[in-house]
CSV table of C-alpha atoms in Angstrom, one decimal:
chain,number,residue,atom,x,y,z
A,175,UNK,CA,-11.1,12.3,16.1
A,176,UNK,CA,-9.1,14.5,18.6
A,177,UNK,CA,-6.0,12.1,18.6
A,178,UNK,CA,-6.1,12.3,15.2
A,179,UNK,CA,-6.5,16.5,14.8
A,180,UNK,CA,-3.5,16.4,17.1
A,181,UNK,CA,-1.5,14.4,15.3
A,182,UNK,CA,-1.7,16.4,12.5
A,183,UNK,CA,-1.1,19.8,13.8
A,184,UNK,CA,2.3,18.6,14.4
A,185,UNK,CA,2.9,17.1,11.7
A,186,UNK,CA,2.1,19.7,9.5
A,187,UNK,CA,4.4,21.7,11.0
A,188,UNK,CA,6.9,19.3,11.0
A,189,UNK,CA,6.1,18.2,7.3
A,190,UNK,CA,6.5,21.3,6.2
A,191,UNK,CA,9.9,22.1,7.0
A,192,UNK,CA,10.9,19.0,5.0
A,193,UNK,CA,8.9,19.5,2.2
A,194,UNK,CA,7.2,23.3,1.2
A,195,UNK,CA,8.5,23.0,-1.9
A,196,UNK,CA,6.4,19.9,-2.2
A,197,UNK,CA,2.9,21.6,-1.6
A,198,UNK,CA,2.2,23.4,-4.8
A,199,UNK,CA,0.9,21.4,-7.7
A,200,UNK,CA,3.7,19.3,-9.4
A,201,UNK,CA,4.0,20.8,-13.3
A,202,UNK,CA,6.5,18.2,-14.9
A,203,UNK,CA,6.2,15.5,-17.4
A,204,UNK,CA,8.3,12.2,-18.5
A,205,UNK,CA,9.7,11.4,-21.9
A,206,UNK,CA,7.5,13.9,-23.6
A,207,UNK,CA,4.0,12.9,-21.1
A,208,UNK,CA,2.5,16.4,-19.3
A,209,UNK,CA,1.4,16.1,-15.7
A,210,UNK,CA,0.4,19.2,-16.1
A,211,UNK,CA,-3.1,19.9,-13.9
A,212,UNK,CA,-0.9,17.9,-11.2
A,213,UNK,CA,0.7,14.8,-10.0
A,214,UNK,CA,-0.8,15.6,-7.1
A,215,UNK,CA,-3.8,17.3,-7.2
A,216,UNK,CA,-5.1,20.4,-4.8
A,217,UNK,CA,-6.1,20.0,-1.3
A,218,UNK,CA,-9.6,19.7,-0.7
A,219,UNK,CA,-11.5,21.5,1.2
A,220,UNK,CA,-11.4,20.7,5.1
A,221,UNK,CA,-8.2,18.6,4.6
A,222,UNK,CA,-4.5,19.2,5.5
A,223,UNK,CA,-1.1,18.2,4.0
A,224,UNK,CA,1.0,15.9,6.3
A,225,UNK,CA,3.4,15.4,4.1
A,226,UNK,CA,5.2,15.4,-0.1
A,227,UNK,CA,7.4,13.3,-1.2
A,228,UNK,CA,8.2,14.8,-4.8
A,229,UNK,CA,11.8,13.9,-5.6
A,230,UNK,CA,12.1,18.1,-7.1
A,231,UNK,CA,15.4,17.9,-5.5
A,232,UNK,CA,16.6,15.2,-7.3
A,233,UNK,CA,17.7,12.9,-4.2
A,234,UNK,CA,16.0,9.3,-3.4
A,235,UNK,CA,15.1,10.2,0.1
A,236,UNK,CA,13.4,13.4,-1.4
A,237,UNK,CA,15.1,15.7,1.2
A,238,UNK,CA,13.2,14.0,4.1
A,239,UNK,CA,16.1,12.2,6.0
A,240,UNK,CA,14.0,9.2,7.6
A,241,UNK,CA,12.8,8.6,4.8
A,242,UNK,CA,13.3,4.4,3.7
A,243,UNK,CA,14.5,4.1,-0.1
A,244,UNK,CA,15.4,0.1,-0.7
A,245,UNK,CA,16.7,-2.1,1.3
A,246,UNK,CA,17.6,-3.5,-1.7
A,247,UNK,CA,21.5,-4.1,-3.2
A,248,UNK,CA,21.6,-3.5,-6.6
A,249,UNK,CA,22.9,-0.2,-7.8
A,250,UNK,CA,20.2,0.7,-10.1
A,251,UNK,CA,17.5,-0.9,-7.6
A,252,UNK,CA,16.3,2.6,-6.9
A,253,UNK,CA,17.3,5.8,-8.7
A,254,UNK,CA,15.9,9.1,-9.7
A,255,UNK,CA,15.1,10.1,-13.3
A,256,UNK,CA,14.0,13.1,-15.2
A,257,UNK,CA,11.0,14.3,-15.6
A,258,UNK,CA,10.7,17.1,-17.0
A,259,UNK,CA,12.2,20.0,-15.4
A,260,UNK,CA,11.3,17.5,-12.3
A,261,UNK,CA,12.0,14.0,-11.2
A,262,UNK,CA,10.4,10.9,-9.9
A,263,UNK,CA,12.0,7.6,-8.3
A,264,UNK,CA,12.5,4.5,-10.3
A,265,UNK,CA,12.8,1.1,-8.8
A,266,UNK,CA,13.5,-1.7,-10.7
A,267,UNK,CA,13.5,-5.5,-10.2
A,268,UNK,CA,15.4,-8.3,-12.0
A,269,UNK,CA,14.0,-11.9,-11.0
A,270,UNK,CA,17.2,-14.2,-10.2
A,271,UNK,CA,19.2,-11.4,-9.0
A,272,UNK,CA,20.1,-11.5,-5.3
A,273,UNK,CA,20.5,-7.7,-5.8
A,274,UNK,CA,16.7,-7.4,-5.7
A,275,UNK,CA,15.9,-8.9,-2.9
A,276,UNK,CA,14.8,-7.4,0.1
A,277,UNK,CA,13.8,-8.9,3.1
A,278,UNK,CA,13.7,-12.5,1.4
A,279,UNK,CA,11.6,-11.4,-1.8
A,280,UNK,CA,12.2,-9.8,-5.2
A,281,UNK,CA,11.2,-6.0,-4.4
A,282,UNK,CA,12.6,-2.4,-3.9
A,283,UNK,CA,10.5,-0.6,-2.1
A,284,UNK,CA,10.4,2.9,-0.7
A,285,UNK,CA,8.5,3.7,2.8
A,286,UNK,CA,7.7,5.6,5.3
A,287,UNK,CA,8.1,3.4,8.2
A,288,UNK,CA,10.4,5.8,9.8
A,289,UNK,CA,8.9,9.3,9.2
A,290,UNK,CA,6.5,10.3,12.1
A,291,UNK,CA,3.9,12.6,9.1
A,292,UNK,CA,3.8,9.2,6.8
A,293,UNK,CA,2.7,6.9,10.0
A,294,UNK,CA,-1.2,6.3,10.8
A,295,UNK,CA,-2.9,4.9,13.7
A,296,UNK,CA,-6.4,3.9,14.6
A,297,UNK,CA,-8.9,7.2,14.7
A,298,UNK,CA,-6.9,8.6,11.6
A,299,UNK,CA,-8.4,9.4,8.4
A,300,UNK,CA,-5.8,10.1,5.5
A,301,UNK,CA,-6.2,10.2,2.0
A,302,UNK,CA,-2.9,8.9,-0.1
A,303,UNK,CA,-2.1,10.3,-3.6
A,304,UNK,CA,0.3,8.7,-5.8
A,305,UNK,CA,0.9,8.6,-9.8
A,306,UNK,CA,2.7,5.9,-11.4
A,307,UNK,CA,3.9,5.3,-14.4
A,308,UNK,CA,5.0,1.5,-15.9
A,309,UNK,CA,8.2,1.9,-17.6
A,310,UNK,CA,8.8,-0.3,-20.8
A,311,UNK,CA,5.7,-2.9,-19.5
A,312,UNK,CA,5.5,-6.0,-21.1
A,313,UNK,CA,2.0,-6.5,-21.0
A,314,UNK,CA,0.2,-9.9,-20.6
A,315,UNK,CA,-0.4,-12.1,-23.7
A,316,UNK,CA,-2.9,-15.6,-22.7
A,317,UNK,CA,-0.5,-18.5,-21.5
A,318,UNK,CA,2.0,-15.9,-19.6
A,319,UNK,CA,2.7,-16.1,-15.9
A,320,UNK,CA,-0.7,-14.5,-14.1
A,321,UNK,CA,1.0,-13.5,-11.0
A,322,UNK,CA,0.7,-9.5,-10.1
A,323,UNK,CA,3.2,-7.1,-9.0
A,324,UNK,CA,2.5,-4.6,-6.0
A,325,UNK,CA,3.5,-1.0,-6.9
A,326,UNK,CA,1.7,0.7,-3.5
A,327,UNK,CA,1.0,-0.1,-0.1
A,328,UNK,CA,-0.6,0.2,3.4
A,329,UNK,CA,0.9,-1.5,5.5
A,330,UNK,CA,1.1,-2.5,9.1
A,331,UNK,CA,4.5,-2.2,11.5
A,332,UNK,CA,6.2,-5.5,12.7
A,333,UNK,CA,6.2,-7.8,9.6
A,334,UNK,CA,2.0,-8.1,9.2
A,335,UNK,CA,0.4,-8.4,5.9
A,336,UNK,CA,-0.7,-5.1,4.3
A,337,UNK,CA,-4.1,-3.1,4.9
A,338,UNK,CA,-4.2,-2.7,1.4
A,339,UNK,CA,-2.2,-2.5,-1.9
A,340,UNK,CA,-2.5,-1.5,-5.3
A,341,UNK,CA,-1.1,-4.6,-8.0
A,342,UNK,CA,-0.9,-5.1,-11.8
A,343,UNK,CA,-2.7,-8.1,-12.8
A,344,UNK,CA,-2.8,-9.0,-16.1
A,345,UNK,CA,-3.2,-6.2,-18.0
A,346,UNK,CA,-5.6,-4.4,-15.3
A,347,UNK,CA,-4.7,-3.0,-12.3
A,348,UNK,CA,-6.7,-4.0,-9.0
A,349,UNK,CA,-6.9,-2.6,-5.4
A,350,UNK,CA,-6.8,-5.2,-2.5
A,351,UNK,CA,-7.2,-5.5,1.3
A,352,UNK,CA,-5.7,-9.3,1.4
A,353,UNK,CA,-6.9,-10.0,5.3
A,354,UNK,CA,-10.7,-8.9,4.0
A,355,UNK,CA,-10.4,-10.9,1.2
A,356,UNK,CA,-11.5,-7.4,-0.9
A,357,UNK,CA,-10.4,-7.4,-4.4
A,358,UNK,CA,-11.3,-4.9,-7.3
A,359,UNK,CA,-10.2,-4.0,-10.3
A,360,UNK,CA,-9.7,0.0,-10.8
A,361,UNK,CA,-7.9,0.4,-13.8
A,362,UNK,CA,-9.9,-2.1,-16.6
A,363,UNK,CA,-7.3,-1.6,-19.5
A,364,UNK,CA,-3.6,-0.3,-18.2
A,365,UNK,CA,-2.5,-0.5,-22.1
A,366,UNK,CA,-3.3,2.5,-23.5
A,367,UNK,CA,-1.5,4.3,-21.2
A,368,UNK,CA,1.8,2.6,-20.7
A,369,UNK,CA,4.6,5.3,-20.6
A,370,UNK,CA,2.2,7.8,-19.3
A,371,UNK,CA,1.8,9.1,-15.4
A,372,UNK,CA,-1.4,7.5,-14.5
A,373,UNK,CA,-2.7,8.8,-10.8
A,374,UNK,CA,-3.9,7.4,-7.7
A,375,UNK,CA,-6.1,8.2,-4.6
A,376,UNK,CA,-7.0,5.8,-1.7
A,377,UNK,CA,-9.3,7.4,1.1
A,378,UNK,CA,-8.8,5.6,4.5
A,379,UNK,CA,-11.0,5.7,7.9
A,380,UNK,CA,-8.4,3.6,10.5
A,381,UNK,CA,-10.7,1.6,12.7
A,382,UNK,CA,-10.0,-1.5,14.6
A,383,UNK,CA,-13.6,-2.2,13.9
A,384,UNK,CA,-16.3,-2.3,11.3
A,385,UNK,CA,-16.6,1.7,10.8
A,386,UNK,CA,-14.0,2.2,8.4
A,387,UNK,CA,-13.6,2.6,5.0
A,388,UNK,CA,-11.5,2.5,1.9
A,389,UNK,CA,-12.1,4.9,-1.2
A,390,UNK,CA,-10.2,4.1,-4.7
A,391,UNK,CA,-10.2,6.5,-7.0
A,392,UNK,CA,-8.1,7.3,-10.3
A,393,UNK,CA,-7.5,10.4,-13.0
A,394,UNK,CA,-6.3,8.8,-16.0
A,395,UNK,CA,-4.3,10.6,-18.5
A,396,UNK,CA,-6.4,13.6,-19.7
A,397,UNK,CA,-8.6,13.1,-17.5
A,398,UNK,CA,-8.9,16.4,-15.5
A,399,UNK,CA,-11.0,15.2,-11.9
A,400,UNK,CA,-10.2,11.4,-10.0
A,401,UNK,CA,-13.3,9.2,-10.6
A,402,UNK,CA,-14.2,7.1,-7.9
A,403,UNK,CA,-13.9,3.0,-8.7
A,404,UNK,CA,-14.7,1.5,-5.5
A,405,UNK,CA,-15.6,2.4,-2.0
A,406,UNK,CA,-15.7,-0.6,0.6
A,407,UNK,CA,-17.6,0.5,3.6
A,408,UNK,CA,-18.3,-0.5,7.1
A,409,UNK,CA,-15.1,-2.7,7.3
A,410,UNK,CA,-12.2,-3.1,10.1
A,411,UNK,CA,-8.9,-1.5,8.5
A,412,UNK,CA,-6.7,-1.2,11.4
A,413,UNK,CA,-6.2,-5.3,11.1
A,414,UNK,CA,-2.7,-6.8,11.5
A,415,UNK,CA,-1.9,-10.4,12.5
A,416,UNK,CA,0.4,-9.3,14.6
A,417,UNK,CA,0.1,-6.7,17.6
A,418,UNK,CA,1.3,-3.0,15.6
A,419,UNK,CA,1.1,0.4,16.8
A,420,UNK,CA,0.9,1.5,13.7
A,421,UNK,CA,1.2,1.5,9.6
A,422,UNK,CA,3.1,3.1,6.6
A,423,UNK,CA,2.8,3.6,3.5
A,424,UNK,CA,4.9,2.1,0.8
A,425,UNK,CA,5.4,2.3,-2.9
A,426,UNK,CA,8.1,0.7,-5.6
A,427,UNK,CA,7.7,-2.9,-6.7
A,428,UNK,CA,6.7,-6.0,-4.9
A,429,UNK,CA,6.6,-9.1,-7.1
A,430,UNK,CA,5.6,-11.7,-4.6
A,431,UNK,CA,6.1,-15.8,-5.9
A,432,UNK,CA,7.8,-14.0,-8.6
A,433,UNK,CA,10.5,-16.5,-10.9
A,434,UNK,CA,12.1,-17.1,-13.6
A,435,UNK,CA,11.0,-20.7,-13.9
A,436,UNK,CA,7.3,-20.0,-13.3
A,437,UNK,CA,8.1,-17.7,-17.0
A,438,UNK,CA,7.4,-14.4,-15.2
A,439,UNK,CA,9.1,-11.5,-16.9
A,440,UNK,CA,12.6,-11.0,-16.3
A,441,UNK,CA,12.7,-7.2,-15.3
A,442,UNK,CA,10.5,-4.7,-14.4
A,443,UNK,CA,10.7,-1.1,-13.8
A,444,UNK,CA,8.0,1.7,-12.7
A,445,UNK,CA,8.7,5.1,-11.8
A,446,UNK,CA,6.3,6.9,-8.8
A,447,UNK,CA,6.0,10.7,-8.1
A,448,UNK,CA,3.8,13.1,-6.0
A,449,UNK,CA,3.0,10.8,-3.5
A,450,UNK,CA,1.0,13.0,-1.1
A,451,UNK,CA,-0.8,11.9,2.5
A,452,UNK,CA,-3.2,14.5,3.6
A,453,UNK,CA,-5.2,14.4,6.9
A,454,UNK,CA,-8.9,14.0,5.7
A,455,UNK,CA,-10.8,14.1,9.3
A,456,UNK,CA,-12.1,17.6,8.9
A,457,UNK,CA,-12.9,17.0,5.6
């Protein structure tokens, strides 16, 4: 893990000149809903922050100036909202629309790609907090389209398929690693908690062979500690097709086969905040 221990010495120090406002606990709420106990919750024990992306100062790119906010057209693709006394980033999607494509499918997306803290490589073992929170969701009713959207990823450099990302299926949402052929569901029953900041954590050992692991937990809405839902263990995570020096993380909305013929919905919108990647390897 030495690569790794150096890579985050830098980027700590690097991170933090970007973002120190970003590494208390995030004390906002939207449209009424507290986030109080945090967005993002404390660091644990043994772990350091690489980097915040918290939107406090009300900008898409968070202050962070690499930082990738959409490739796609559309004004109101991506935009800030309130939250509070804080923000969080919106990206919306209308099927039909050539303003929401990007890169030849219906998505806006926001990534790290370009941001040496929000890159990982094999040895690295990061832990990636997000919460999210489905704006005006039409939820599934039997005989509706089936097909999920993707509102987080890992993914690999160079065009490969993601390590892993989090979807909305049905009225559930699942965690995936699509090259494993791993699927879970984490959240059972999104429902109850539409319009509310639900929260996110995926652990991650990069390996390029079977010593990894992914780690899927979620803190629901007052709930006050993350609950673990899954752990795969023993598997390769550093996997893409395609030779890649190394991944990213991303997060907006993916809605892959998406159309208005098939009778998926029209539009969607979800909003993201306190997404946090912490170096876990001392942990």
């Amino acid at each position: 893990m030495e690569k790794s221990t150096r890579r985050s010495i830098i980027a700590v120090a690097a991170a933090g000149a970007l973002t120190l406002a970003g590494l208390a606990t995030a004390q906002a709420g939207q449209e009424g809903v507290s986030r109080a106990s945090g967005g993002s919750c404390s660091t644990s024990s043994g772990s350091s922050t690489l980097l915040t992306v918290n939107y406090r100062n009300g900008t898409l790119n968070s202050g962070i100036p690499d930082l990738t906010t959409t490739h796609a057209t559309a004004a109101d693709a991506s935009y800030v909202v309130d939250a509070g006394e804080d923000h969080a980033v919106a990206h919306k999607v209308t099927l039909g629309d050539p303003g929401y494509v990007s890169d030849g499918a219906p998505r806006s997306e926001s990534a790290t790609n370009e941001v040496h803290e929000g890159k990982f490589v094999v040895g690295d073992e990061q832990r990636y907090e997000f919460s999210v929170l489905l704006k005006d969701w039409k939820t599934y009713e039997p005989g509706d389209s089936e097909t999920g959207d993707i509102i987080f990823q890992g993914k690999h450099a160079g065009g490969n398929l993601p390590s892993f990302y989090l979807m909305t299926k049905r009225n559930s949402i699942a965690f995936r690693s699509p090259t494993l052929d791993l699927q879970s569901t984490v959240v059972g029953d999104f429902r109850p908690h539409l319009g509310a900041w639900m929260h996110f954590r995926v652990d991650v050992s990069w390996t390029d062979d079977n010593t990894g692991y992914y780690k899927v937990s979620t803190r629901m809405p007052g709930e006050s500690q993350f609950t673990l839902r899954q752990a795969y263990e023993g598997v390769k995570t550093f996997h893409p097709v395609n030779p890649a020096d190394f991944g990213y993380i991303k997060w907006g909305l993916y809605r892959p086969g998406q159309t208005l013929e098939k009778g998926d919905v029209p539009t969607r919108v979800v909003y993201h905040d306190d997404i946090r990647i912490l170096d876990i390897s001392q942990g």
